[in-house]
Coordinates of C-alpha atoms in Angstrom, one line a residue:
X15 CA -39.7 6.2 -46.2
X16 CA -38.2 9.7 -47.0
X17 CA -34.7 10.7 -46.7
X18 CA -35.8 13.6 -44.7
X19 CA -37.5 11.5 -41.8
X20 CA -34.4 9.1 -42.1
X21 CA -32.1 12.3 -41.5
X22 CA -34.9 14.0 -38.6
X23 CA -34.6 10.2 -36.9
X24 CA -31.1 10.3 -37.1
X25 CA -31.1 13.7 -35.4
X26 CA -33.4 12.5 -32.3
X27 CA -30.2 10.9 -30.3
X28 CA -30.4 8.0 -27.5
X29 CA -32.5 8.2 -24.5
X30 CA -31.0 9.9 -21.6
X31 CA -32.9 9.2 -18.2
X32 CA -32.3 12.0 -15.5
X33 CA -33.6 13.2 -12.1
X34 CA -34.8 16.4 -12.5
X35 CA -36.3 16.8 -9.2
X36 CA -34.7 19.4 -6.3
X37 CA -33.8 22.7 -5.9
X38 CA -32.9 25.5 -8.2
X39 CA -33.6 27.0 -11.5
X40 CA -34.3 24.1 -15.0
X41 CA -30.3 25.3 -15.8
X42 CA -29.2 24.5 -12.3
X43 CA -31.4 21.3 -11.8
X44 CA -29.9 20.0 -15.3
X45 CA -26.7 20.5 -14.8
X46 CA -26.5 18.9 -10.9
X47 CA -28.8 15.9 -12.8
X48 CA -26.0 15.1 -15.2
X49 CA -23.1 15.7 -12.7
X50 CA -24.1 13.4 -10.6
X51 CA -25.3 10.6 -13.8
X52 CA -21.7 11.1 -14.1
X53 CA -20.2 10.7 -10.5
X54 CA -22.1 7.6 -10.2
X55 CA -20.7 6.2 -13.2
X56 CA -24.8 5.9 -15.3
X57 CA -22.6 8.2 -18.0
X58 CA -19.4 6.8 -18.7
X59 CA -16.1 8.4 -19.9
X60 CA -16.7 8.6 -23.9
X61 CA -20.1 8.0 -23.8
X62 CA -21.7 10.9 -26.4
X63 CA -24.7 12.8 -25.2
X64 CA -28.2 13.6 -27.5
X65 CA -28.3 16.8 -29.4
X66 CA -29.2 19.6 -26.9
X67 CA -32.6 19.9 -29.2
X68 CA -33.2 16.5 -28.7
X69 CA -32.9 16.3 -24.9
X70 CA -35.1 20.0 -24.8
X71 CA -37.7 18.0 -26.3
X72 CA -37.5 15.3 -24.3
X73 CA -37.8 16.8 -20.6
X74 CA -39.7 19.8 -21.8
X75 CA -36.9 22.3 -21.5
X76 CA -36.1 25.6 -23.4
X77 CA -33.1 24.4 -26.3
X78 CA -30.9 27.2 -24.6
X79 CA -31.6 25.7 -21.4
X80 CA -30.1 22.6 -22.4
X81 CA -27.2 24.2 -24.4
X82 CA -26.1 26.3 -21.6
X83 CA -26.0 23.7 -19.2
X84 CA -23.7 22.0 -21.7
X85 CA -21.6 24.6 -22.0
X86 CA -20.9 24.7 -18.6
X87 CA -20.0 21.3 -18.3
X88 CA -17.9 21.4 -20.9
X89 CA -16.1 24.6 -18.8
X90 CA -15.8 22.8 -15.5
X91 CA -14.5 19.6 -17.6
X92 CA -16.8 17.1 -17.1
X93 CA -17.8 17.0 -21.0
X94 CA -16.1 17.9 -24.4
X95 CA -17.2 19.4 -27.4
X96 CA -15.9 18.9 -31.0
X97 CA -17.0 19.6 -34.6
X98 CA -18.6 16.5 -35.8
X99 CA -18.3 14.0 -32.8
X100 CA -21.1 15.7 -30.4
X101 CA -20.6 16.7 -26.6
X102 CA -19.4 13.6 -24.5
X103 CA -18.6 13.0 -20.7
X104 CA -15.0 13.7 -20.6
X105 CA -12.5 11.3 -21.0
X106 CA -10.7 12.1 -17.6
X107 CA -13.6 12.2 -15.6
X108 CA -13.6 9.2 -13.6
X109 CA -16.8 8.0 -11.0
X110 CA -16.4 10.2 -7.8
X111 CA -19.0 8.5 -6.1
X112 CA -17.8 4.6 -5.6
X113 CA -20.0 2.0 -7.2
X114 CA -21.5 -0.6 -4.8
X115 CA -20.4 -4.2 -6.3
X116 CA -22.6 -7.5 -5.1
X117 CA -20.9 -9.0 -2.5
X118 CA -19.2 -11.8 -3.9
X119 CA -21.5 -15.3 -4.3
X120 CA -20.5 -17.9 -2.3
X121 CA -18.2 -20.7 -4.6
X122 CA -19.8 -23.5 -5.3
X123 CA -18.0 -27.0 -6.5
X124 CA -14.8 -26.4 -8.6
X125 CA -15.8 -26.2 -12.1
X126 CA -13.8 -29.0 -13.9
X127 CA -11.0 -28.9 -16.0
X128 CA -12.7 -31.1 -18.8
X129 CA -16.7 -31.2 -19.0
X130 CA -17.7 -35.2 -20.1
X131 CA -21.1 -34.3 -19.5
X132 CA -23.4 -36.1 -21.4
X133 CA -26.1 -34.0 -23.7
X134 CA -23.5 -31.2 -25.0
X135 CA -23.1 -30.8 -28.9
X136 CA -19.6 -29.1 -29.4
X137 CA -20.6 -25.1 -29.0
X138 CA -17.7 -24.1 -31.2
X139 CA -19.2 -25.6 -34.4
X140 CA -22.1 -23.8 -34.6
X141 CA -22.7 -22.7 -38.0
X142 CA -22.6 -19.0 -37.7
X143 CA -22.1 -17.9 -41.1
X144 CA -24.5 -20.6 -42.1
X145 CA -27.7 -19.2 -39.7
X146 CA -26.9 -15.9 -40.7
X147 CA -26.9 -16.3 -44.4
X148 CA -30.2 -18.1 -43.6
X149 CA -31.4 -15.8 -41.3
X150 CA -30.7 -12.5 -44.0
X151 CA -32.7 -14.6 -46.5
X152 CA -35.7 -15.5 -43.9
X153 CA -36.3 -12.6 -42.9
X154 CA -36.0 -10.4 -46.6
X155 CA -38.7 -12.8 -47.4
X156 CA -41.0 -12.7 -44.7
X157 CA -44.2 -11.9 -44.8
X158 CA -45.2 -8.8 -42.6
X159 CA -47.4 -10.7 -40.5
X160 CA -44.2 -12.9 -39.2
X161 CA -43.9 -9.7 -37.0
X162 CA -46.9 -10.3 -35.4
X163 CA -48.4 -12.2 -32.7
X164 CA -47.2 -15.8 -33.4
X165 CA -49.4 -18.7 -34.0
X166 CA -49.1 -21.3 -31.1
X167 CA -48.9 -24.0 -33.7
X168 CA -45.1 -22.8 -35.2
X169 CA -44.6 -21.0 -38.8
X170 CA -45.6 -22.8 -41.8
X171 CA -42.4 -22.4 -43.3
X172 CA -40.5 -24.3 -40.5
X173 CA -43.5 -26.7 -40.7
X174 CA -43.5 -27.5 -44.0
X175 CA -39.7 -27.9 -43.6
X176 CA -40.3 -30.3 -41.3
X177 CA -42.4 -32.4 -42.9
X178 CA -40.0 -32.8 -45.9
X179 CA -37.2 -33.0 -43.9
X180 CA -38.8 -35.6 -41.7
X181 CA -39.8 -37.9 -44.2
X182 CA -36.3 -38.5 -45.7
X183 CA -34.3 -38.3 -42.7
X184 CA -36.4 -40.3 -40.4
X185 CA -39.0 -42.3 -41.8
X186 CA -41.7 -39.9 -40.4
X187 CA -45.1 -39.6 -42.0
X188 CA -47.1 -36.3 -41.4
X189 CA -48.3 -33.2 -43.0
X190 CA -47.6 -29.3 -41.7
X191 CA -51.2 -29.6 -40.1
X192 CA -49.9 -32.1 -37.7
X193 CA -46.5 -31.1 -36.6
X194 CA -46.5 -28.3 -33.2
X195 CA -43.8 -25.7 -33.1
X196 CA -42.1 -26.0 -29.4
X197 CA -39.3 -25.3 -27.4
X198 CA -37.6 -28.6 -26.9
X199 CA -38.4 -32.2 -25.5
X200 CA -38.6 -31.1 -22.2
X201 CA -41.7 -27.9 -23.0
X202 CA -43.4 -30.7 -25.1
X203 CA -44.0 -32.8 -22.0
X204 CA -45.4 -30.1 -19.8
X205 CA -47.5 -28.4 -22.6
X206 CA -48.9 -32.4 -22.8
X207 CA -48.9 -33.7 -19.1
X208 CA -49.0 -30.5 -17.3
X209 CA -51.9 -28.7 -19.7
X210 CA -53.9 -32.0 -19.3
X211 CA -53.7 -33.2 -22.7
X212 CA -52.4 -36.8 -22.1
X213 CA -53.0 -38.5 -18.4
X214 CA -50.9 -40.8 -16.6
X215 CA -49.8 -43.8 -15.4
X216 CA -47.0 -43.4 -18.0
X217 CA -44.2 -46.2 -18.9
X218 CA -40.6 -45.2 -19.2
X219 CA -37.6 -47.1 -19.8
X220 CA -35.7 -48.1 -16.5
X221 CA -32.8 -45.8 -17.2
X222 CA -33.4 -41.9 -18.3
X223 CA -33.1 -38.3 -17.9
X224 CA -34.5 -38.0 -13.8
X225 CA -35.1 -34.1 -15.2
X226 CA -38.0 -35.4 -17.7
X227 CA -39.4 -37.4 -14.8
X228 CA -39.2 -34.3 -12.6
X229 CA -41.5 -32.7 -15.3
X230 CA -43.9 -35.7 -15.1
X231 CA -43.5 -35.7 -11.4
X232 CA -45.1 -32.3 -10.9
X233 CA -47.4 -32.7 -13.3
X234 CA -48.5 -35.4 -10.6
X235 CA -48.0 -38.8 -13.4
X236 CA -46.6 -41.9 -12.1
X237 CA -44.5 -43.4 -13.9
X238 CA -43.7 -47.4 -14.1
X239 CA -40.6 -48.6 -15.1
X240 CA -39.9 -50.9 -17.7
X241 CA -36.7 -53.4 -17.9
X242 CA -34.0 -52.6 -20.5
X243 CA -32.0 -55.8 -21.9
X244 CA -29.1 -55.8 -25.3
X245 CA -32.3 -55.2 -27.3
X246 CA -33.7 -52.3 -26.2
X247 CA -36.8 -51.5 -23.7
X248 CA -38.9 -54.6 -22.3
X249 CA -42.3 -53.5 -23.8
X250 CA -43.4 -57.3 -23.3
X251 CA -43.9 -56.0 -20.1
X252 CA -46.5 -53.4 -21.1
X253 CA -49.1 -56.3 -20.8
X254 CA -48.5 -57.0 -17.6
X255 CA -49.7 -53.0 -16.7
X256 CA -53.1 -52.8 -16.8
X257 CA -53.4 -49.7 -15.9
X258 CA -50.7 -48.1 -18.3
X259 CA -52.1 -47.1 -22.1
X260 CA -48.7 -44.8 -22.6
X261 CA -45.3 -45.5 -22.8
X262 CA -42.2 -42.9 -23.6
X263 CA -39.4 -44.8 -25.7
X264 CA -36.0 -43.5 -26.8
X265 CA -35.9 -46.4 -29.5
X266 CA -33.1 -44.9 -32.0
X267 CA -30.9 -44.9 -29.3
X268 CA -31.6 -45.4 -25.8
X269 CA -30.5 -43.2 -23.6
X270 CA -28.2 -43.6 -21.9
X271 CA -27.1 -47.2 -22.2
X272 CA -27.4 -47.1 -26.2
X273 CA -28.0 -49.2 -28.7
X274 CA -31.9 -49.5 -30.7
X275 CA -34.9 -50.8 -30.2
X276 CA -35.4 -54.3 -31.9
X277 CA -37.3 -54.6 -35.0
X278 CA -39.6 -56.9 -33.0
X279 CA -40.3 -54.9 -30.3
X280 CA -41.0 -51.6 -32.1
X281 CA -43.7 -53.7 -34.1
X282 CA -44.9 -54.9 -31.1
X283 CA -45.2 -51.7 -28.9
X284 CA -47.4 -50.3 -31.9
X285 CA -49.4 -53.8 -31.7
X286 CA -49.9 -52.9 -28.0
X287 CA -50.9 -48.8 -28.3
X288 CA -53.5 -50.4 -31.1
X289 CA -54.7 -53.3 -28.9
X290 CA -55.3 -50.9 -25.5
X291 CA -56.4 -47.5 -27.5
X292 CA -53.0 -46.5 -26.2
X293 CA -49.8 -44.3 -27.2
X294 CA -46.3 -44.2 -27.6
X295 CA -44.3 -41.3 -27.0
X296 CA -41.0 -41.6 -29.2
X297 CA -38.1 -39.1 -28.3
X298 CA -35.7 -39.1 -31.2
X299 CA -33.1 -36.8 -29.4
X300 CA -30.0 -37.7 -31.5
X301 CA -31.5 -39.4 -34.6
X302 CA -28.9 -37.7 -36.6
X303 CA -25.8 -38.9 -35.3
X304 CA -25.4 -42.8 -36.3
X305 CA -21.8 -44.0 -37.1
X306 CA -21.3 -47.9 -37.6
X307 CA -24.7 -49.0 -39.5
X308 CA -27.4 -47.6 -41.7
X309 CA -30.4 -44.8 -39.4
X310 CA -32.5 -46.2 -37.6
X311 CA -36.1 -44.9 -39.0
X312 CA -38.9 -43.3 -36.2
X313 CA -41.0 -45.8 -34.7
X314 CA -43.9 -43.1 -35.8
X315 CA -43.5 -44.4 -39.4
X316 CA -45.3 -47.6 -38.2
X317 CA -48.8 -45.9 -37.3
X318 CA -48.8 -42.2 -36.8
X319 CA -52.3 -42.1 -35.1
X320 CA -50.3 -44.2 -32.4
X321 CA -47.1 -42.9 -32.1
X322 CA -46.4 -39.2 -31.2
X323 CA -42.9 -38.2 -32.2
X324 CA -40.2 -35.7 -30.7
X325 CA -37.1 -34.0 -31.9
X326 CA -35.1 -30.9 -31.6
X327 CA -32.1 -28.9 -32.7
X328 CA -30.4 -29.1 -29.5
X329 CA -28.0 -31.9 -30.3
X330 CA -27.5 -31.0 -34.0
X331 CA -26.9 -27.2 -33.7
X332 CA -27.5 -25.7 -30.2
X333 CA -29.4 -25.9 -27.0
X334 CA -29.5 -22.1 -26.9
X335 CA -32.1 -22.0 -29.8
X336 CA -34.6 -23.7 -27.9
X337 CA -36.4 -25.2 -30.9
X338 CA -38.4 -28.6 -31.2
X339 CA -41.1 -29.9 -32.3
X340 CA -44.1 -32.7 -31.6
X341 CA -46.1 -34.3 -34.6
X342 CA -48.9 -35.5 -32.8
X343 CA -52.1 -37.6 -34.6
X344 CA -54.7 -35.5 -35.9
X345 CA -56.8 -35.5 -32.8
X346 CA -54.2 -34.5 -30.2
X347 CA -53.5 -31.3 -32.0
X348 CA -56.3 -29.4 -31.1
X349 CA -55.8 -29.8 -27.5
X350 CA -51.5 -29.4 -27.6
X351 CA -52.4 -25.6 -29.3
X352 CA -55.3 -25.1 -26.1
X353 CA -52.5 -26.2 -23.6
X354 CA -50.3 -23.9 -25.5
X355 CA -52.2 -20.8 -25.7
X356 CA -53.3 -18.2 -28.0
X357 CA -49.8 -16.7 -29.0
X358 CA -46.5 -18.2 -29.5
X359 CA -44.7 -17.7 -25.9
X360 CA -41.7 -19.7 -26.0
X361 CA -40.4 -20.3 -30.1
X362 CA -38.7 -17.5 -31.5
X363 CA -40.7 -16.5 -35.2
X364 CA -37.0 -15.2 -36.6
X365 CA -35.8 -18.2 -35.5
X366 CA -38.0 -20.7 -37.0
X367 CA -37.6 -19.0 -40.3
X368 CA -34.1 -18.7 -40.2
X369 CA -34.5 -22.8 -40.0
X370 CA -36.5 -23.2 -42.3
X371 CA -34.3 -21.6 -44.6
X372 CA -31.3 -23.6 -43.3
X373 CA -33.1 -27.0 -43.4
X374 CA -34.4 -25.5 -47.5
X375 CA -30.7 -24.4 -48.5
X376 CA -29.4 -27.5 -47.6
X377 CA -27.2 -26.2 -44.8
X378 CA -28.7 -28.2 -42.3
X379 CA -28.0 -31.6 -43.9
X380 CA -24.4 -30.2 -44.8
X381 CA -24.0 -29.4 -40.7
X382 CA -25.1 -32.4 -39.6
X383 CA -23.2 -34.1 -41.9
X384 CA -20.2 -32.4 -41.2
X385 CA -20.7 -33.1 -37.1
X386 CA -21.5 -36.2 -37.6
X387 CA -18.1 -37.1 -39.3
X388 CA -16.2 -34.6 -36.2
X389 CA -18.2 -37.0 -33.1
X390 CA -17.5 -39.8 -34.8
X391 CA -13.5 -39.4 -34.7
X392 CA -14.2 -38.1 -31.3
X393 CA -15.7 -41.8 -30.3
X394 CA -12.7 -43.3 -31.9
X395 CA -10.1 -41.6 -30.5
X396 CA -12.0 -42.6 -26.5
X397 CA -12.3 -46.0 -27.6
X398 CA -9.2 -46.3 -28.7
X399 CA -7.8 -44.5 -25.6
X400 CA -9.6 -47.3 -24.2
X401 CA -8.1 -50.3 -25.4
X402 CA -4.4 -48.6 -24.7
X403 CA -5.2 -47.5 -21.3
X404 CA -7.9 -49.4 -19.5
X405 CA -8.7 -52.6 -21.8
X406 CA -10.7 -54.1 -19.1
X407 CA -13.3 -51.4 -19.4
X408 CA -16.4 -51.8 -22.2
X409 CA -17.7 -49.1 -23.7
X410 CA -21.1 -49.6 -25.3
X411 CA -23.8 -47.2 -26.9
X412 CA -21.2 -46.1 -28.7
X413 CA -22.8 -46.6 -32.5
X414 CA -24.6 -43.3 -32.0
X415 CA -25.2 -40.2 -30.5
X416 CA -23.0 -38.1 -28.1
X417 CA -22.1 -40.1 -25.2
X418 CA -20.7 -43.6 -24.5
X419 CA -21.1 -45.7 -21.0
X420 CA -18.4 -47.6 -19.6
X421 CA -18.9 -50.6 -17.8
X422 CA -17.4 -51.1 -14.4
X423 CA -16.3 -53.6 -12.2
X424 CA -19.5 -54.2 -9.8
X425 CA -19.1 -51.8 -6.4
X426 CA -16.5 -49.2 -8.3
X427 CA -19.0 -47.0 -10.0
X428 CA -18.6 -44.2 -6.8
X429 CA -15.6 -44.4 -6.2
X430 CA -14.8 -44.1 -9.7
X431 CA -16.5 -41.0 -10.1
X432 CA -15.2 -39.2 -7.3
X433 CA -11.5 -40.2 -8.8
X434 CA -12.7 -38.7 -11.8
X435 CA -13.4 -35.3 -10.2
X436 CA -10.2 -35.5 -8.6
X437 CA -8.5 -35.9 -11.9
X438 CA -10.5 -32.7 -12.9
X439 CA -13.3 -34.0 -15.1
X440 CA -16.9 -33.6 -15.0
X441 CA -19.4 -36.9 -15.8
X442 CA -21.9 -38.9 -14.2
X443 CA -22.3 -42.1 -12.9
X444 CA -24.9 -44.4 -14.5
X445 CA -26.7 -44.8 -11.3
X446 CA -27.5 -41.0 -11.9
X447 CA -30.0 -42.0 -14.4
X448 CA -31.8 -45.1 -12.7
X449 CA -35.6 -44.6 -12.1
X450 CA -36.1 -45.0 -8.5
X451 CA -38.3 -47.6 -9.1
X452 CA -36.1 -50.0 -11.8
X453 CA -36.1 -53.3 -10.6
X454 CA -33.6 -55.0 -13.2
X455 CA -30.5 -55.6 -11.5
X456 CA -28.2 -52.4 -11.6
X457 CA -25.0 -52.1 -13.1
X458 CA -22.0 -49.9 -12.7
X459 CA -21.2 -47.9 -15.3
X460 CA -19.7 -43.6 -16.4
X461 CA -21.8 -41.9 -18.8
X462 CA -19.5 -40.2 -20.8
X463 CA -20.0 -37.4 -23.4
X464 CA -17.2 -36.8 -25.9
X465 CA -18.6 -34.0 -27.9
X466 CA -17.9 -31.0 -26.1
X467 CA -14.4 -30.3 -25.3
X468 CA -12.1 -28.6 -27.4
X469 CA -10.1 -30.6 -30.0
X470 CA -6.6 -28.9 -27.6
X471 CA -7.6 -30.2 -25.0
X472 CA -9.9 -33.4 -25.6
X473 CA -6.8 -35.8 -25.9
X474 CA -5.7 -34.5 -22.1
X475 CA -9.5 -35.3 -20.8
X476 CA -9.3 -38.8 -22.3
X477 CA -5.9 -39.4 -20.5
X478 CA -7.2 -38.1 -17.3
X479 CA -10.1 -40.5 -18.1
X480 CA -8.0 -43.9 -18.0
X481 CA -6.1 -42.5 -14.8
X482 CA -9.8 -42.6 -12.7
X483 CA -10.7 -45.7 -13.9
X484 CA -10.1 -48.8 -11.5
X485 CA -7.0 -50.8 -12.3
X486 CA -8.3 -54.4 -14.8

């Protein structure tokens, strides 16, 4: 690239949009145009204006034309002219014409004092100087065709990231061919159920997100509950569902009463998906957040032509980045990139690469390390709040992941939540999360995540906590 088209570019100026229409000669219809961008407040005070050349060329106008009409706006004081800064709207010129403003929206509920929200990473720790170090060095090195159309399967780099990654972190066993580039948990199981790739009846544990079966619900699948017990889900139960050959698990760490699936049952569940030419769908949402004993591996690790396997960045960096990914068996890939489309729609390329890089430097590990260490002390300081303030309430799930539950005295769970907005905090009641359809006895019990609030004000929140919980 020349220095002389860098220095013509440079001379070009911003786009200016203007109403040239009416009465009068190109002068006069110019300058009532950019009196009234001004009036309305479209050009504000300070903001500088394109070269006179520049804005001839653009609406077809004689240069004088332009610069006289400058000139006499810089006359009547609506703009200024100086050596070396350009011609600007005027400083003192204020809007004549009053700006309409949106009614104001109606308020909805108060927003709380302290979110306890389960599902929120702590925003503030995001590594910034990290991604962008990571980002400087993806993108120097990408190829040109990154700035393409992308391919629906993901970037190769991120993929063969993953793989590596994968396989020491998690137990996982697949190859960059295998592994689908998505936008999170919740995009893989409408690119699957909703672009006909996998049918129902599905089996899902008796306690989970109701906004995954609201995905499955539209995508017209019924879903059967299975039991949850101290060990995990009840996939004995699978054999008494003839009809069922798929079952979604959150066996790291159910969610949300916590705690793994037992060794037993994760052999057996791959027993079953072998016996009935059948699948298990494994969501490993937090697998990198483990505190009191050694990871828990992927159940995919077992048989990966039987076990499809899900993760994401949204617990261990950000939800805003809207990354995941599926590693599916070999012959479930072909129709995940058909339901998917020609083009990459929903992944950022950038942002893939800038991952990869992350996960290649190291960074990644060093983040989740590093988090993993901060949630940690943030589950110790609530269950320690715990046994000063309220030492009749249990909290359990609480070797992993972002949230704890409490259990409550039977009959207390409403009322306990509804003291807890009164006390100015934001959580949800385990009933929140019971399939309509669970018929294992119900318990009463506050979800309670512990990762988001501010370290200021997170020892406030827990106090606040123990004041709506009902007296032991």
């Amino acid at each position: 690239m020349s220095d002389s088209w860098v220095n013509s570019a440079e001379r070009i100026g911003s786009d200016l949009l203007l109403d040239l229409a009416g009465p009068g000669s190109r002068r006069a219809v110019l300058i009532r145009a950019l009196r009234d961008a001004v009036r309305e407040g479209r050009l504000a005070p300070g903001t500088r204006l394109p070269p006179y050349r520049s804005l001839a060329a653009d609406l077809g106008l004689a240069r004088n034309t332009v610069a006289d009409a400058y000139a006499e706006l810089v006359a009547e004081g609506w703009l200024t002219a100086r050596q070396g800064s350009g011609t600007r709207v005027a400083p003192r010129t204020a809007p004549l014409t009053p700006v309409r403003v949106p009614k104001k929206a109606p308020e909805g509920p108060a927003t709380p004092a302290h979110d306890l929200h389960q599902g929120k990473p702590d925003a503030g720790s995001f590594p910034r100087a990290a991604w962008l170090a990571s980002s400087r060095r993806a993108l120097n090195a990408a190829p040109n065709d990154a700035f393409g159309p992308g391919d629906p399967q993901g970037r190769i780099e991120l993929r063969r990231a993953l793989t590596d990654y994968l396989a020491r972190s998690r137990g996982v066993r697949t190859t960059p061919g295998h592994i689908v580039i998505c936008s999170g948990f919740a995009h893989a199981l409408r690119l699957l159920f909703a672009g006909g790739v996998l049918r129902g009846p599905l089996a899902v544990e008796s306690y989970g997100l109701g906004f995954h079966r609201s995905i499955l619900e539209a995508a017209a699948v019924r879903t059967v509950p299975l039991a949850l017990d101290g060990d995990g889900a009840r996939v004995d139960e699978l054999a008494g569902l003839p009809g069922v050959r798929s079952v979604l698990l959150t066996p790291a760490h159910q969610f949300p009463t916590g705690g793994p699936l037992h060794p037993e049952r994760r052999s057996a569940v791959v027993d079953w998906a072998r016996g009935r030419g059948g699948l298990v769908l494994e969501d490993d949402y937090d697998g990198e957040f483990r505190y009191d004993r050694e990871p828990v591996g992927a159940v995919q690790g077992l048989d990966p032509d039987r076990v499809l396997y899900f993760g994401s960045v949204s617990k261990s960096l950000s939800p805003a980045l809207r990354l995941g990914w599926m590693v599916l068996p070999e012959h479930l890939v072909g129709p995940a990139l058909r339901a998917k489309g020609e083009r990459e729609a929903w992944a950022s390329v950038p942002d893939q690469l800038t991952l990869a890089d992350l996960i290649e430097s190291g960074d990644y590990d060093r983040h989740v390390r590093r988090m993993r260490q901060r949630y940690r002390g943030r589950r110790d300081q609530l269950v320690a709040a715990l046994a000063t303030h309220a030492p009749h309430v249990t909290p359990t799930g609480i070797a992993a992941g972002l949230h704890a539950v409490l259990r409550l005295p039977p009959g207390t769970e409403q009322s306990t939540v509804k003291a807890a907005a009164w006390q100015g905090l934001g959580l949800d009641g385990l009933a929140d999360f019971r399939h309509p359809a669970a018929t294992m006895p119900a318990t009463d019990g506050l979800v309670v995540g512990y990762a988001s609030p501010p370290d200021r004000a997170f020892t406030e929140a827990l106090a606040a906590l123990c004041r709506a919980l009902p007296p032991g």
